[in-house]
Coordinates of C-alpha atoms in Angstrom, one line a residue:
M278 CA 7.8 -125.2 -116.7
G279 CA 10.0 -126.0 -119.6
A280 CA 13.5 -126.8 -118.1
D281 CA 12.9 -124.7 -115.0
E282 CA 11.6 -125.8 -111.7
V283 CA 8.6 -123.9 -110.4
C284 CA 6.8 -124.3 -107.0
W285 CA 3.2 -123.5 -106.2
P286 CA 1.2 -124.0 -103.0
V287 CA -1.7 -126.4 -103.5
R288 CA -4.3 -123.6 -103.0
D289 CA -3.0 -122.1 -106.3
M290 CA -2.7 -125.3 -108.3
A291 CA -6.0 -124.7 -110.2
H292 CA -4.4 -121.7 -111.9
V293 CA -1.0 -123.3 -112.8
P294 CA -0.5 -123.8 -116.5
V295 CA 0.6 -127.5 -116.1
M296 CA -0.5 -128.4 -119.7
S297 CA 2.4 -126.3 -121.0
S298 CA 5.0 -128.2 -118.8
R299 CA 7.1 -131.2 -119.7
P300 CA 7.1 -134.6 -118.1
M301 CA 9.0 -134.8 -114.8
R302 CA 11.1 -137.7 -116.1
E303 CA 12.4 -138.9 -119.4
F304 CA 10.9 -142.1 -120.8
T305 CA 14.0 -144.2 -121.5
W306 CA 14.5 -147.9 -121.7
R307 CA 17.4 -150.4 -121.5
A308 CA 18.0 -154.1 -121.4
K309 CA 16.9 -156.0 -118.3
Q310 CA 14.7 -153.4 -116.8
R311 CA 11.6 -154.6 -115.0
H312 CA 9.0 -152.2 -116.4
R313 CA 7.9 -151.5 -120.0
P314 CA 8.3 -147.8 -120.9
G315 CA 7.6 -146.3 -124.3
L316 CA 5.7 -143.8 -126.3
E317 CA 2.1 -144.2 -127.5
A318 CA 0.7 -142.2 -130.4
M319 CA -2.7 -140.6 -129.6
A320 CA -5.0 -139.3 -132.3
S321 CA -7.3 -137.3 -130.0
A322 CA -4.6 -135.5 -128.1
G323 CA -2.0 -135.5 -130.9
G324 CA 1.6 -136.5 -130.6
K325 CA 3.3 -139.3 -128.6
H326 CA 2.8 -139.7 -124.9
G327 CA 5.2 -141.4 -122.5
F328 CA 4.2 -144.5 -120.4
E329 CA 6.2 -146.7 -118.0
S330 CA 4.1 -149.9 -117.9
L331 CA 1.7 -152.0 -120.0
K332 CA -1.1 -150.8 -117.7
E333 CA -0.3 -147.2 -118.5
V334 CA -0.3 -147.7 -122.2
S335 CA -3.7 -149.4 -121.8
L336 CA -4.9 -146.2 -120.1
L337 CA -3.6 -144.1 -122.9
V338 CA -5.5 -146.2 -125.4
A339 CA -8.7 -145.7 -123.3
L340 CA -8.1 -142.0 -123.1
D341 CA -7.7 -141.8 -126.9
F342 CA -11.0 -143.7 -127.2
L343 CA -12.6 -141.2 -124.9
S344 CA -11.3 -138.3 -127.1
A345 CA -9.0 -136.8 -124.5
S346 CA -8.1 -133.4 -125.9
E347 CA -4.9 -133.1 -123.8
V348 CA -2.8 -135.6 -122.0
L349 CA 0.4 -134.9 -120.0
S350 CA 2.5 -137.7 -118.7
Q351 CA 4.0 -137.2 -115.3
P352 CA 2.7 -133.7 -115.0
F353 CA 4.2 -132.5 -111.8
R354 CA 6.0 -133.5 -108.6
L355 CA 3.9 -133.2 -105.5
D356 CA 5.9 -132.7 -102.2
F357 CA 3.9 -133.0 -99.0
E358 CA 4.2 -133.5 -95.3
H359 CA 2.3 -136.2 -93.4
A360 CA 2.2 -137.7 -89.9
G361 CA 5.2 -139.8 -90.6
G362 CA 7.3 -137.1 -92.2
H363 CA 7.9 -135.8 -95.7
A364 CA 7.1 -137.6 -99.1
W365 CA 6.8 -136.8 -102.7
H366 CA 4.8 -138.3 -105.6
I367 CA 4.6 -137.8 -109.4
P368 CA 1.2 -138.7 -110.7
D369 CA 1.1 -140.7 -114.0
F370 CA -1.2 -138.5 -116.1
L371 CA -3.2 -135.3 -116.3
A372 CA -5.9 -135.5 -118.9
V373 CA -8.5 -133.2 -120.3
I374 CA -11.7 -135.0 -121.2
G375 CA -14.8 -133.2 -122.3
G376 CA -13.7 -130.0 -120.6
G377 CA -13.0 -131.7 -117.3
M378 CA -9.4 -132.3 -116.0
W379 CA -8.5 -135.7 -114.5
L380 CA -5.4 -136.6 -112.5
L381 CA -4.7 -140.3 -112.9
D382 CA -2.4 -142.8 -111.3
V383 CA -2.0 -146.4 -112.6
R384 CA -1.0 -149.3 -110.5
P385 CA -2.3 -152.9 -110.1
M386 CA -3.9 -153.3 -106.7
E387 CA -1.5 -156.1 -105.7
L388 CA 1.5 -153.7 -106.1
I389 CA 0.1 -150.9 -104.0
K390 CA 2.0 -150.6 -100.8
E391 CA 1.0 -148.5 -97.8
E392 CA 3.3 -145.6 -98.7
D393 CA 1.8 -145.7 -102.3
A394 CA -1.8 -145.4 -100.9
L395 CA -0.6 -142.3 -98.9
K396 CA 0.8 -140.7 -102.1
F397 CA -2.4 -141.5 -104.0
A398 CA -4.4 -139.9 -101.2
A399 CA -2.3 -136.8 -101.4
A400 CA -2.8 -136.6 -105.1
R401 CA -6.5 -137.0 -104.6
E402 CA -6.5 -134.1 -102.2
V403 CA -4.7 -131.9 -104.7
A404 CA -7.2 -132.8 -107.4
A405 CA -10.1 -132.0 -105.0
A406 CA -8.6 -128.7 -104.1
C407 CA -8.3 -127.8 -107.8
G408 CA -11.9 -128.8 -108.4

């Protein structure tokens, strides 16, 4: 929260005030990088929201069209254990749409590797645990 690191077990995540946190990473850009980061202005949620790819900016435009009242880019870092060891994942967005909260990851199917699918499944389990 803010500049501090805070840890919660998954069972308590539904009560964590994530919307008051800041993105896990800064959205910076430089010459010759492979992705396209930037900031997208959103009328519905207000302010500018960070993205790291053209697919992510397209999602932000769609969320604005759906009147998302809150959007947080890279809301938290999820550390988890699995059969092969330990991993971590930072979901792309947490959005509030019509009173419901949505945890969203954006990646073209052809770029999803086996370890990515595992991370997305862990994020899905967290979302399900939070309702």
